[in-house]
Amino acid sequence: MTRIAPTEPETGEAPAERRAPRGAGPSGSPRQDAAFSGLALGASLLILVVLAGVALFLCLQAWPVVGAPAEEFYGGEGFLSYIWPLVAGTLIAAAIALVIATPVGVGVALYISHYAPRRLAKPVGYVIDLLAAIPSIIFGAWGASVLAPRIVPLYDWLGAYLGFIPIFAGPASATGKTILTASVVLGIMILPIITSMSREIFQQTPVLQQEAALGLGATRWEMVRMTVFPFARAGIISSVMLGLGRALGETMAVTLVLSGGPFNPSLIQSGNQTVASEIALNFPEAYGFRMNELIAAGLVLFLITLVVNMLARFVVSRYKEFSGANS
Amino acid sequence: MSKRIDVESLNVYYGDFLAVEDVNIQIDPRAVTAFIGPSGCGKSTFLRTLNRMHEVVPGARVEGKVNLDGEDLYGRGVDPVRVRSQVGMVFQRPNPFPTMSIRDNVLAGAKLNSRRMSRSAADELVESSLRGANLWEEVKDRLGKPGSGLSGGQQQRLCIARTIAVKPDVILMDEPCSALDPISTLAVEDLISELQEEYTVVIVTHNMQQAARVSHKTAFFNIAGTGKPGRLIEYAPTQEIFNNPKNQATEDYVSGRFG
Ligand SMILES: Nc1ncnc2c1ncn2[C@@H]1O[C@H](COP(=O)(O)OP(=O)(O)OP(=O)(O)O)[C@@H](O)[C@H]1O
Ligand SMILES: [Mg+2]
């Protein structure tokens, strides 16, 4: 997963500062400079080589899939019919997770950074960070054994009253092991990513700007809307994209929570599957062409994450001019 | 509108630390009042209590009274948000909202109070505020550009325009020229002299000439030593403070013998 730089906060007069010390000052001897830039260059080359190696491996292994007859694929109808339900399941699960986690994450972050009394802010932030430290298999086990059975009544209710909407079509799963449950678990898992990153950026909003807003007679919420959100916009997008990357690639939790199957438009019935979970479930027994097929699925997942990240970068860069980085 | 400020035995604390002690002062409307004094004597602290801006700092609190035309700013049920739209503030470093255009910067505060402003009313307010801040001619062709693209002096005048767009009674300025070059400083000083026709202006400055140039009355603050509270030592017409001070410490300070 490619990582997005979080908005480069406090870029205040950074360009000038960054340029100034180079080759100047008593500590920066030219030899040290050369050694360090060599080291940095080496490290970046190494990363590039490793990345290229992984990409090459994926491509080579996935190659046999190209042009193979349709019957050879799992399901017997070619690669496209095999992969699209998995891609759909992956995107649906990740999207629902984001819809849940983004408002909650940003809200909690804002509460911690601007609303909570200081005595409370610390522990709340700490607990959220702890969430990030829980291994995903634990989330999976919790989702499957605790959340799924308890969420069934909600699904029954959705099926009964909102069943006319295709995504809530009944009858609801009796076990609760649906893609919606998996999405909720994913949402909880990416919550700390969004919260801790947003919080950090909220806290970096220049005090001077916040005081400017308050000095004009803004309430705290108006001040947040005038200064904190605009300042943090690129950072929020980055954090959401980071969470999305995690949700797209998350394997263990989905594998444990979802009792998968073919594509199913209803989110409260069993069925649906994600790419990552499909690979995890089938890889141990796979050999020959099946293996190539699963790796090709992995390549598709890789491409999706790549596109998501590039989109995020594009969005972030579009807001650069007005981002506050030049104030 | 311009209002008189009446401060009665005001103490300001940061937590347990008494930063400013027992200030009594009457600040005239339609005039410029300057606060001078050595660094750390509590000028900014005191200034910020005049629009309850100190409450932004956790643990900061006051004892005493600040009356604005007889109405106690710290009275029961007084909303600090309303106080701040009556008593505007200009800060040491220009701080236009970087995500907003010049136009939106001017309107930022005004829009908080009257959300439904017609386009023509907004245009009018932008022009009158920018004219009031002597900035209109320089920016009228680029109102849609980010405010952070202006020079430091222009940014500071933009901040003043933003403040007067709210139509406050009082404008507080904390060293408004200290981050500006001499030319920009002159432009802002000219502006301050014009503002007094409509507003009560209070300015903190380290620049004696500036205080002498723009203000009618000057208040000299001092501290006895580090950790001691700041106090108002002498308050008199500016001419008197600079030419004929009553207090020895004032004379030492204005003649540059310390501070
Ligand atoms: N946020 C704060 N928390 C705690 N103490 C503070 C805070 N701000 C100021 N002080 C203290 O209050 C005293 C007065 O500070 P203040 O900034 O008002 O001085 P000043 O006269 O404005 O100085 P300067 O001329 O350097 O701006 C100082 O002792 C300072 O350390
Ligand atoms: Mg100060």
Coordinates of C-alpha atoms and ligand atoms in Angstrom, one line a residue:
Chain A
M1 CA 0.0 0.0 0.0
T2 CA 1.4 3.4 -1.0
R3 CA 1.4 5.9 1.8
I4 CA 0.2 9.4 1.3
A5 CA 2.2 12.2 2.9
P6 CA -0.1 14.0 5.4
T7 CA -0.5 17.5 3.9
E8 CA 3.0 18.5 4.9
P9 CA 1.7 20.5 7.8
E10 CA 3.3 23.7 8.9
T11 CA 4.9 24.2 5.6
G12 CA 5.0 27.8 6.8
E13 CA 8.2 29.2 5.4
A14 CA 9.5 25.7 4.9
P15 CA 10.9 26.0 1.4
A16 CA 13.1 28.9 2.4
E17 CA 14.2 27.1 5.6
R18 CA 14.8 24.0 3.8
R19 CA 17.1 25.6 1.3
A20 CA 19.0 27.8 3.7
P21 CA 21.0 25.3 5.7
R22 CA 22.3 23.4 2.8
G23 CA 26.1 23.6 2.6
A24 CA 26.0 26.4 5.1
G25 CA 26.6 26.5 8.8
P26 CA 29.4 24.9 10.7
S27 CA 28.0 21.4 11.1
G28 CA 27.2 20.7 7.4
S29 CA 30.6 19.8 6.0
P30 CA 30.4 18.9 2.3
R31 CA 31.6 15.3 2.9
Q32 CA 28.7 14.7 5.4
D33 CA 26.3 16.1 2.9
A34 CA 27.6 13.8 0.2
A35 CA 27.5 10.8 2.4
F36 CA 23.9 11.5 3.5
S37 CA 22.6 12.2 0.0
G38 CA 24.3 9.0 -1.1
L39 CA 22.6 7.1 1.7
A40 CA 19.2 8.6 0.8
L41 CA 19.7 7.8 -2.8
G42 CA 20.6 4.2 -2.1
A43 CA 17.6 3.7 0.2
S44 CA 15.2 5.1 -2.4
L45 CA 16.7 3.0 -5.1
L46 CA 16.4 -0.1 -2.9
I47 CA 12.7 0.6 -2.4
L48 CA 12.2 1.1 -6.1
V49 CA 13.9 -2.2 -6.8
V50 CA 11.8 -4.1 -4.3
L51 CA 8.6 -2.5 -5.6
A52 CA 9.6 -3.4 -9.2
G53 CA 10.4 -6.9 -8.1
V54 CA 7.0 -7.4 -6.5
A55 CA 5.3 -6.0 -9.5
L56 CA 7.3 -8.2 -11.8
F57 CA 6.5 -11.3 -9.8
L58 CA 2.8 -10.5 -9.8
C59 CA 2.8 -9.9 -13.6
L60 CA 4.8 -13.0 -14.4
Q61 CA 2.6 -15.2 -12.2
A62 CA -0.5 -13.7 -13.5
W63 CA 0.6 -13.8 -17.2
P64 CA -0.8 -17.3 -18.0
V65 CA -4.3 -16.0 -17.3
V66 CA -4.1 -13.8 -20.4
G67 CA -5.7 -15.6 -23.3
A68 CA -6.5 -18.7 -21.4
P69 CA -9.8 -20.4 -22.5
A70 CA -12.8 -19.5 -20.5
E71 CA -13.5 -23.0 -19.2
E72 CA -10.2 -23.1 -17.4
F73 CA -11.3 -20.4 -15.0
Y74 CA -13.0 -21.0 -11.7
G75 CA -16.7 -20.9 -12.6
G76 CA -15.9 -21.7 -16.2
E77 CA -16.9 -18.4 -17.7
G78 CA -13.6 -16.5 -18.0
F79 CA -11.6 -14.2 -15.9
L80 CA -14.0 -11.2 -16.0
S81 CA -17.0 -13.1 -14.7
Y82 CA -14.7 -14.6 -12.1
I83 CA -13.3 -11.3 -10.9
W84 CA -16.1 -8.7 -11.1
P85 CA -18.2 -10.0 -8.2
L86 CA -15.0 -10.1 -6.1
V87 CA -14.2 -6.5 -7.1
A88 CA -17.7 -5.4 -6.4
G89 CA -17.7 -7.1 -3.0
T90 CA -14.4 -5.4 -2.2
L91 CA -15.6 -2.0 -3.2
I92 CA -18.9 -2.3 -1.5
A93 CA -17.4 -3.4 1.8
A94 CA -14.7 -0.7 1.7
A95 CA -17.2 2.0 0.7
I96 CA -19.6 1.1 3.6
A97 CA -16.7 1.0 6.0
L98 CA -15.7 4.6 4.9
V99 CA -19.3 5.8 5.2
I100 CA -19.3 4.6 8.8
A101 CA -15.7 5.5 9.8
T102 CA -15.3 8.9 8.2
P103 CA -17.9 11.0 10.1
V104 CA -17.2 9.1 13.3
G105 CA -13.4 9.4 12.9
V106 CA -13.4 13.1 12.0
G107 CA -16.0 13.8 14.7
V108 CA -14.0 12.0 17.4
A109 CA -10.8 13.7 16.2
L110 CA -12.4 17.1 16.4
Y111 CA -13.8 16.3 19.8
I112 CA -10.3 15.4 21.1
S113 CA -8.6 18.3 19.5
H114 CA -11.0 21.2 20.1
Y115 CA -13.9 20.2 22.4
A116 CA -12.9 17.8 25.1
P117 CA -11.5 19.1 28.4
R118 CA -7.8 18.3 28.5
R119 CA -8.3 15.7 31.2
L120 CA -10.5 13.7 28.9
A121 CA -8.9 14.4 25.5
K122 CA -5.7 12.4 26.4
P123 CA -7.4 9.2 27.5
V124 CA -9.9 9.2 24.6
G125 CA -7.1 9.7 22.1
Y126 CA -5.2 6.9 23.8
V127 CA -8.0 4.4 23.6
I128 CA -8.5 5.2 19.9
D129 CA -4.9 4.6 19.3
L130 CA -5.1 1.3 21.1
L131 CA -7.8 0.2 18.7
A132 CA -5.2 0.5 16.0
A133 CA -3.0 -2.0 17.9
I134 CA -5.5 -4.8 18.0
P135 CA -4.6 -7.5 15.5
S136 CA -7.1 -7.8 12.6
I137 CA -7.7 -11.5 13.5
I138 CA -9.1 -10.4 16.8
F139 CA -11.4 -8.0 15.1
G140 CA -12.5 -10.8 12.8
A141 CA -13.1 -13.2 15.7
W142 CA -15.1 -10.5 17.6
G143 CA -17.1 -9.7 14.5
A144 CA -18.0 -13.3 13.8
S145 CA -18.8 -14.4 17.3
V146 CA -20.0 -11.3 19.1
L147 CA -21.2 -8.7 16.6
A148 CA -22.8 -11.0 13.9
P149 CA -25.3 -12.8 16.2
R150 CA -26.3 -9.5 17.9
I151 CA -26.8 -7.6 14.7
V152 CA -29.4 -10.1 13.3
P153 CA -32.4 -8.3 14.8
L154 CA -31.4 -5.2 13.1
Y155 CA -31.2 -7.0 9.8
D156 CA -34.6 -8.6 10.4
W157 CA -35.9 -5.1 11.0
L158 CA -34.2 -3.7 7.8
G159 CA -35.5 -6.6 5.8
A160 CA -39.1 -6.2 7.1
Y161 CA -39.4 -2.4 6.7
L162 CA -36.9 -1.4 4.1
G163 CA -36.9 -4.6 2.2
F164 CA -38.3 -2.9 -0.9
I165 CA -34.8 -1.3 -1.4
P166 CA -32.7 -4.0 -3.1
I167 CA -29.8 -3.7 -0.8
F168 CA -32.0 -4.6 2.2
A169 CA -34.0 -7.3 0.5
G170 CA -34.9 -10.1 2.9
P171 CA -35.0 -12.7 4.2
A172 CA -32.0 -11.6 6.3
S173 CA -29.2 -14.0 7.1
A174 CA -29.8 -15.9 10.3
T175 CA -26.2 -15.9 11.3
G176 CA -25.5 -12.2 10.6
K177 CA -22.4 -13.1 8.7
T178 CA -23.1 -10.7 5.9
I179 CA -21.1 -8.2 4.0
L180 CA -22.7 -5.5 6.0
T181 CA -21.4 -7.0 9.2
A182 CA -17.9 -7.3 7.6
S183 CA -18.2 -3.7 6.6
V184 CA -19.0 -2.5 10.1
V185 CA -16.0 -4.4 11.4
L186 CA -13.8 -2.8 8.7
G187 CA -15.2 0.6 9.6
I188 CA -14.2 0.0 13.3
M189 CA -10.8 -1.1 12.1
I190 CA -10.1 2.0 10.1
L191 CA -11.5 4.3 12.6
P192 CA -8.2 4.8 14.5
I193 CA -6.4 5.6 11.2
I194 CA -8.8 8.4 10.3
T195 CA -9.1 9.6 13.9
S196 CA -5.4 9.8 14.8
M197 CA -4.3 11.4 11.6
S198 CA -7.2 13.9 11.5
R199 CA -6.6 14.8 15.1
E200 CA -2.9 15.5 14.5
I201 CA -3.7 17.8 11.7
F202 CA -6.5 19.5 13.5
Q203 CA -4.1 20.3 16.3
Q204 CA -1.7 21.8 13.9
T205 CA -4.1 24.5 12.7
P206 CA -2.3 27.7 13.3
V207 CA -3.5 29.4 16.6
L208 CA -3.2 32.7 14.8
Q209 CA -5.9 31.7 12.4
Q210 CA -8.2 30.3 15.0
E211 CA -7.8 33.5 17.1
A212 CA -8.6 35.5 14.0
A213 CA -11.9 33.7 13.6
L214 CA -12.8 34.0 17.3
G215 CA -11.8 37.6 17.2
L216 CA -14.4 38.3 14.6
G217 CA -17.1 36.9 16.8
A218 CA -17.2 33.3 15.6
T219 CA -18.5 30.6 17.9
R220 CA -16.3 27.6 18.3
W221 CA -18.1 25.6 15.6
E222 CA -17.9 28.5 13.2
M223 CA -14.2 28.8 14.0
V224 CA -13.7 25.2 13.2
R225 CA -15.5 25.6 9.9
M226 CA -13.6 28.7 9.0
T227 CA -10.1 27.6 9.9
V228 CA -9.7 24.0 11.1
F229 CA -11.5 22.2 8.3
P230 CA -10.1 24.2 5.5
F231 CA -6.6 23.8 6.9
A232 CA -7.1 20.1 7.4
R233 CA -9.0 19.3 4.3
A234 CA -6.1 17.7 2.4
G235 CA -5.1 15.8 5.5
I236 CA -8.6 14.5 6.1
I237 CA -8.7 13.2 2.5
S238 CA -5.3 11.6 3.0
S239 CA -6.5 9.9 6.2
V240 CA -9.6 8.7 4.6
M241 CA -7.7 7.3 1.6
L242 CA -5.3 5.6 4.0
G243 CA -8.3 4.0 5.7
L244 CA -9.7 3.0 2.3
G245 CA -6.4 1.3 1.4
R246 CA -6.6 -0.7 4.6
A247 CA -10.2 -1.6 4.1
L248 CA -9.6 -2.7 0.5
G249 CA -6.7 -4.9 1.5
E250 CA -8.0 -6.2 4.8
T251 CA -8.2 -10.0 4.7
M252 CA -8.4 -11.7 8.0
A253 CA -11.4 -9.8 9.5
V254 CA -13.5 -10.3 6.3
T255 CA -12.5 -13.9 6.0
L256 CA -13.7 -14.6 9.5
V257 CA -16.8 -12.5 9.5
L258 CA -18.2 -13.0 6.0
S259 CA -19.8 -16.3 5.0
G260 CA -19.0 -15.5 1.4
G261 CA -20.6 -16.6 -1.9
P262 CA -21.6 -15.3 -5.3
F263 CA -22.5 -11.7 -5.8
N264 CA -25.7 -10.7 -3.9
P265 CA -27.2 -7.2 -4.1
S266 CA -28.7 -7.6 -0.7
L267 CA -26.3 -6.5 2.0
I268 CA -28.2 -8.4 4.8
Q269 CA -28.0 -11.8 3.2
S270 CA -25.0 -14.1 3.0
G271 CA -23.0 -14.0 -0.2
N272 CA -20.5 -11.6 -1.7
Q273 CA -16.8 -11.9 -1.3
T274 CA -13.8 -9.6 -1.4
V275 CA -10.7 -10.1 -3.4
A276 CA -8.4 -10.4 -0.5
S277 CA -10.5 -12.8 1.4
E278 CA -11.0 -14.9 -1.7
I279 CA -7.3 -15.2 -2.1
A280 CA -6.7 -16.1 1.5
L281 CA -9.4 -18.7 1.5
N282 CA -8.2 -20.5 -1.6
F283 CA -4.5 -19.9 -1.8
P284 CA -3.4 -22.8 0.5
E285 CA -4.9 -25.4 -1.7
A286 CA -4.3 -23.7 -5.0
Y287 CA -1.8 -25.0 -7.6
G288 CA -1.2 -24.6 -11.3
F289 CA -3.6 -22.4 -13.2
R290 CA -5.8 -21.7 -10.1
M291 CA -2.7 -20.2 -8.5
N292 CA -2.1 -17.9 -11.5
E293 CA -5.7 -16.9 -11.4
L294 CA -5.6 -15.9 -7.7
I295 CA -2.4 -13.9 -8.3
A296 CA -4.1 -12.2 -11.2
A297 CA -6.9 -11.3 -8.7
G298 CA -4.3 -10.0 -6.4
L299 CA -2.9 -7.9 -9.2
V300 CA -6.4 -6.4 -9.8
L301 CA -6.6 -5.5 -6.1
F302 CA -3.1 -3.9 -6.3
L303 CA -4.3 -1.8 -9.3
I304 CA -7.4 -0.7 -7.4
T305 CA -5.4 0.5 -4.4
L306 CA -3.0 2.2 -6.8
V307 CA -5.8 4.1 -8.5
V308 CA -7.3 5.1 -5.2
N309 CA -4.0 6.5 -4.0
M310 CA -3.4 8.4 -7.2
L311 CA -6.9 9.8 -7.0
A312 CA -6.2 10.9 -3.5
R313 CA -3.0 12.6 -4.5
F314 CA -4.7 14.4 -7.3
V315 CA -7.5 15.6 -5.0
V316 CA -5.0 16.8 -2.4
S317 CA -2.8 18.6 -4.9
R318 CA -5.8 20.4 -6.3
Y319 CA -6.4 22.1 -2.9
K320 CA -2.7 23.1 -2.5
E321 CA -3.2 26.8 -3.6
F322 CA -5.7 27.5 -1.0
S323 CA -4.5 25.0 1.6
G324 CA -2.9 27.4 4.1
A325 CA 0.5 26.0 3.3
N326 CA 1.5 29.4 2.0
S327 CA 0.4 31.5 4.9
Chain B
M1 CA -20.3 53.7 16.8
S2 CA -17.6 54.2 19.3
K3 CA -17.7 53.3 22.9
R4 CA -15.9 54.2 26.1
I5 CA -14.1 51.5 28.0
D6 CA -14.0 51.6 31.8
V7 CA -11.8 49.1 33.6
E8 CA -12.1 48.8 37.3
S9 CA -9.5 47.0 39.5
L10 CA -8.8 44.2 37.0
N11 CA -6.6 41.3 37.9
V12 CA -5.6 38.8 35.2
Y13 CA -4.4 35.3 36.0
Y14 CA -2.9 32.4 34.0
G15 CA -3.8 29.6 36.4
D16 CA -2.3 30.7 39.7
F17 CA 0.1 33.2 38.1
L18 CA -1.1 36.7 38.6
A19 CA 0.0 38.3 35.3
V20 CA -1.6 41.8 35.6
E21 CA -2.6 43.4 38.8
D22 CA -5.2 46.0 39.7
V23 CA -5.6 48.0 36.5
N24 CA -7.9 51.0 36.5
I25 CA -8.2 52.9 33.3
Q26 CA -10.7 54.8 31.3
I27 CA -10.3 54.6 27.5
D28 CA -11.8 57.4 25.5
P29 CA -14.1 56.8 22.5
R30 CA -13.0 58.3 19.1
A31 CA -9.4 58.4 20.1
V32 CA -6.3 56.3 19.9
T33 CA -4.9 55.0 23.1
A34 CA -1.4 53.4 23.2
F35 CA -0.1 50.8 25.6
I36 CA 3.6 50.8 26.1
G37 CA 6.0 49.1 28.4
P38 CA 8.8 46.5 28.6
S39 CA 8.4 43.0 27.3
G40 CA 6.4 40.7 29.5
C41 CA 4.7 43.4 31.5
G42 CA 1.3 42.2 30.4
K43 CA 0.2 44.6 27.7
S44 CA -1.0 41.8 25.4
T45 CA -2.6 40.0 28.3
F46 CA -4.5 43.1 29.4
L47 CA -5.5 44.0 25.8
R48 CA -6.9 40.5 25.3
T49 CA -9.1 40.8 28.4
L50 CA -10.9 43.8 26.7
N51 CA -12.6 41.4 24.3
R52 CA -12.3 38.2 26.4
M53 CA -9.8 36.8 23.9
H54 CA -7.7 35.6 26.9
E55 CA -10.3 32.9 27.5
V56 CA -8.8 31.0 24.6
V57 CA -5.9 30.2 26.8
P58 CA -6.9 27.4 29.2
G59 CA -6.8 28.5 32.8
A60 CA -6.7 32.2 32.0
R61 CA -9.2 34.3 34.0
V62 CA -9.9 37.7 35.3
E63 CA -11.2 39.5 38.4
G64 CA -12.7 42.9 38.2
K65 CA -14.8 44.8 35.7
V66 CA -14.6 45.9 32.1
N67 CA -17.4 48.2 31.2
L68 CA -18.2 49.1 27.6
D69 CA -20.4 52.2 27.8
G70 CA -21.5 51.0 31.2
E71 CA -22.2 47.4 30.2
D72 CA -20.0 44.9 32.0
L73 CA -18.3 42.6 29.6
Y74 CA -17.9 40.0 32.3
G75 CA -21.4 40.3 33.6
R76 CA -23.6 37.3 34.0
G77 CA -25.0 35.8 30.8
V78 CA -22.8 37.9 28.6
D79 CA -21.7 35.9 25.6
P80 CA -18.0 36.2 24.8
V81 CA -18.9 35.6 21.1
R82 CA -21.0 38.8 21.1
V83 CA -18.3 40.7 23.0
R84 CA -15.8 39.9 20.3
S85 CA -18.0 41.1 17.5
Q86 CA -18.3 44.4 19.4
V87 CA -14.6 44.6 20.2
G88 CA -12.5 43.6 17.2
M89 CA -8.9 42.6 17.3
V90 CA -5.9 43.0 14.9
F91 CA -3.0 40.7 15.7
Q92 CA 0.7 41.1 15.7
R93 CA 1.3 39.0 12.6
P94 CA -1.1 39.4 9.6
N95 CA -3.4 36.4 9.6
P96 CA -5.8 36.5 6.7
F97 CA -7.7 33.2 6.2
P98 CA -5.5 31.4 3.7
T99 CA -8.2 29.3 2.2
M100 CA -10.3 32.4 1.4
S101 CA -10.2 34.9 -1.3
I102 CA -9.6 38.6 -0.5
R103 CA -13.4 39.2 -0.8
D104 CA -14.3 36.3 1.4
N105 CA -11.8 37.4 4.0
V106 CA -13.4 40.7 4.3
L107 CA -16.9 39.1 4.5
A108 CA -15.8 36.3 6.9
G109 CA -16.8 38.0 10.1
A110 CA -19.7 39.9 8.7
K111 CA -21.3 36.8 7.3
L112 CA -21.3 35.2 10.8
N113 CA -23.9 37.7 11.9
S114 CA -26.0 38.2 8.9
R115 CA -26.0 35.0 6.9
R116 CA -28.4 36.2 4.2
M117 CA -26.6 39.0 2.7
S118 CA -27.6 40.0 -0.8
R119 CA -24.8 40.1 -3.4
S120 CA -25.0 43.8 -3.8
A121 CA -24.9 44.4 -0.1
A122 CA -21.9 42.2 0.2
D123 CA -20.2 44.0 -2.7
E124 CA -20.9 47.3 -1.0
L125 CA -19.5 46.1 2.4
V126 CA -16.4 44.7 0.7
E127 CA -15.7 48.0 -1.0
S128 CA -16.5 50.2 2.0
S129 CA -14.4 48.0 4.3
L130 CA -11.4 47.9 1.9
R131 CA -11.7 51.6 1.4
G132 CA -11.8 52.1 5.1
A133 CA -8.6 50.1 5.3
N134 CA -6.9 52.1 2.5
L135 CA -6.6 48.9 0.5
W136 CA -9.3 49.2 -2.1
E137 CA -7.3 50.7 -4.9
E138 CA -4.6 48.0 -4.5
V139 CA -6.8 45.0 -4.6
K140 CA -10.0 45.9 -6.4
D141 CA -8.9 44.0 -9.5
R142 CA -8.1 40.8 -7.7
L143 CA -10.8 40.3 -5.1
G144 CA -11.0 36.6 -6.0
K145 CA -7.3 35.9 -5.4
P146 CA -6.2 34.3 -2.1
G147 CA -5.5 36.9 0.7
S148 CA -2.3 35.2 1.5
G149 CA -0.9 36.4 -1.8
L150 CA -0.7 40.0 -0.7
S151 CA 2.3 41.7 0.9
G152 CA 2.6 41.7 4.6
G153 CA 1.4 45.3 4.9
Q154 CA -1.5 44.7 2.6
Q155 CA -2.4 41.5 4.5
Q156 CA -2.4 43.5 7.7
R157 CA -4.7 46.1 6.2
L158 CA -6.9 43.3 4.9
C159 CA -7.2 42.1 8.5
I160 CA -8.2 45.6 9.5
A161 CA -10.8 45.6 6.7
R162 CA -12.1 42.3 7.9
T163 CA -12.4 43.7 11.4
I164 CA -14.2 46.9 10.5
A165 CA -16.5 44.9 8.2
V166 CA -18.1 43.5 11.4
K167 CA -18.8 47.1 12.5
P168 CA -17.3 46.9 16.0
D169 CA -17.3 49.7 18.5
V170 CA -13.7 49.1 19.5
I171 CA -10.6 47.9 17.6
L172 CA -7.8 46.4 19.6
M173 CA -4.4 46.1 17.9
D174 CA -1.5 44.2 19.4
E175 CA 1.7 45.4 17.8
P176 CA 0.1 45.6 14.4
C177 CA 3.2 46.9 12.6
S178 CA 5.9 44.8 14.2
A179 CA 6.0 42.4 11.3
L180 CA 5.9 45.2 8.7
D181 CA 8.5 47.2 6.8
P182 CA 8.7 51.0 7.3
I183 CA 6.5 51.9 4.2
S184 CA 3.8 49.4 5.2
T185 CA 4.0 50.7 8.8
L186 CA 3.4 54.2 7.6
A187 CA 0.3 53.0 5.6
V188 CA -1.1 51.2 8.7
E189 CA -0.3 54.2 10.9
D190 CA -2.2 56.5 8.5
L191 CA -5.1 54.1 8.7
I192 CA -5.1 54.1 12.5
S193 CA -5.3 57.9 12.6
E194 CA -8.3 57.7 10.3
L195 CA -10.0 54.9 12.2
Q196 CA -10.3 57.0 15.4
E197 CA -12.9 59.1 13.7
E198 CA -15.3 56.2 14.0
Y199 CA -13.9 53.8 16.5
T200 CA -12.3 53.5 19.9
V201 CA -8.8 52.3 19.0
V202 CA -6.3 50.7 21.4
I203 CA -2.9 49.9 20.2
V204 CA 0.0 48.0 21.9
T205 CA 3.4 49.1 20.5
H206 CA 7.1 48.9 21.3
N207 CA 7.8 51.8 19.0
M208 CA 7.9 55.1 21.0
Q209 CA 7.7 57.2 17.8
Q210 CA 4.7 55.2 16.7
A211 CA 2.9 55.8 20.0
A212 CA 3.8 59.5 19.8
R213 CA 2.6 59.7 16.2
V214 CA -0.7 58.1 16.4
S215 CA -2.1 58.2 20.0
H216 CA -3.8 60.8 22.1
K217 CA -3.3 59.1 25.4
T218 CA -0.6 56.6 26.5
A219 CA -0.6 54.0 29.2
F220 CA 2.7 52.9 30.6
F221 CA 2.8 49.4 32.1
N222 CA 5.7 47.9 34.0
I223 CA 6.8 45.0 36.1
A224 CA 8.9 45.0 39.2
G225 CA 10.7 41.8 38.2
T226 CA 10.2 38.4 36.7
G227 CA 7.4 36.5 38.2
K228 CA 5.9 39.8 39.5
P229 CA 2.6 41.0 38.1
G230 CA 2.4 43.8 35.6
R231 CA 0.9 47.1 36.7
L232 CA -0.4 50.2 35.1
I233 CA 2.2 52.8 36.1
E234 CA 1.1 56.0 34.4
Y235 CA -1.7 57.0 32.1
A236 CA -1.8 60.5 30.6
P237 CA -2.1 62.4 27.4
T238 CA 0.7 61.2 25.1
Q239 CA 2.5 64.6 25.0
E240 CA 2.7 64.5 28.8
I241 CA 4.0 60.9 29.0
F242 CA 6.8 61.6 26.5
N243 CA 7.7 65.2 27.5
N244 CA 6.8 65.5 31.1
P245 CA 6.2 62.2 32.8
K246 CA 5.3 62.2 36.5
N247 CA 6.8 58.8 37.3
Q248 CA 10.5 58.1 37.3
A249 CA 10.1 54.6 35.7
T250 CA 8.1 56.2 32.9
E251 CA 10.7 58.7 32.3
D252 CA 13.4 56.1 32.2
Y253 CA 11.5 54.0 29.8
V254 CA 10.5 56.6 27.3
S255 CA 13.9 58.1 27.3
G256 CA 15.3 54.7 26.5
R257 CA 17.2 54.2 29.7
F258 CA 15.8 50.7 30.2
G259 CA 13.3 48.3 28.8
Ligands
LIG1 N1 -0.6 31.8 27.5 C1 0.1 32.1 28.6 N2 0.2 31.2 29.6 C2 0.8 31.5 30.8 N3 1.5 32.7 31.0 C3 1.4 33.6 30.0 C4 0.7 33.3 28.8 N4 0.9 34.4 28.0 C5 1.6 35.3 28.7 N5 1.9 34.8 29.9 C6 2.7 35.5 30.9 O1 2.1 36.7 31.2 C7 3.0 37.8 31.4 C8 2.6 38.9 30.5 O2 2.8 38.5 29.1 P1 2.3 39.4 27.9 O3 2.5 38.6 26.7 O4 1.0 40.0 28.2 O5 3.4 40.5 27.9 P2 3.6 41.7 26.8 O6 3.7 43.0 27.6 O7 2.6 41.6 25.8 O8 5.0 41.4 26.3 P3 5.6 41.7 24.8 O9 5.9 43.1 24.7 O10 6.8 40.9 24.7 O11 4.5 41.3 23.8 C9 4.4 37.2 31.1 O12 5.0 36.9 32.3 C10 4.1 36.0 30.4 O13 5.0 35.0 30.6
MG2 MG 2.6 41.2 23.6

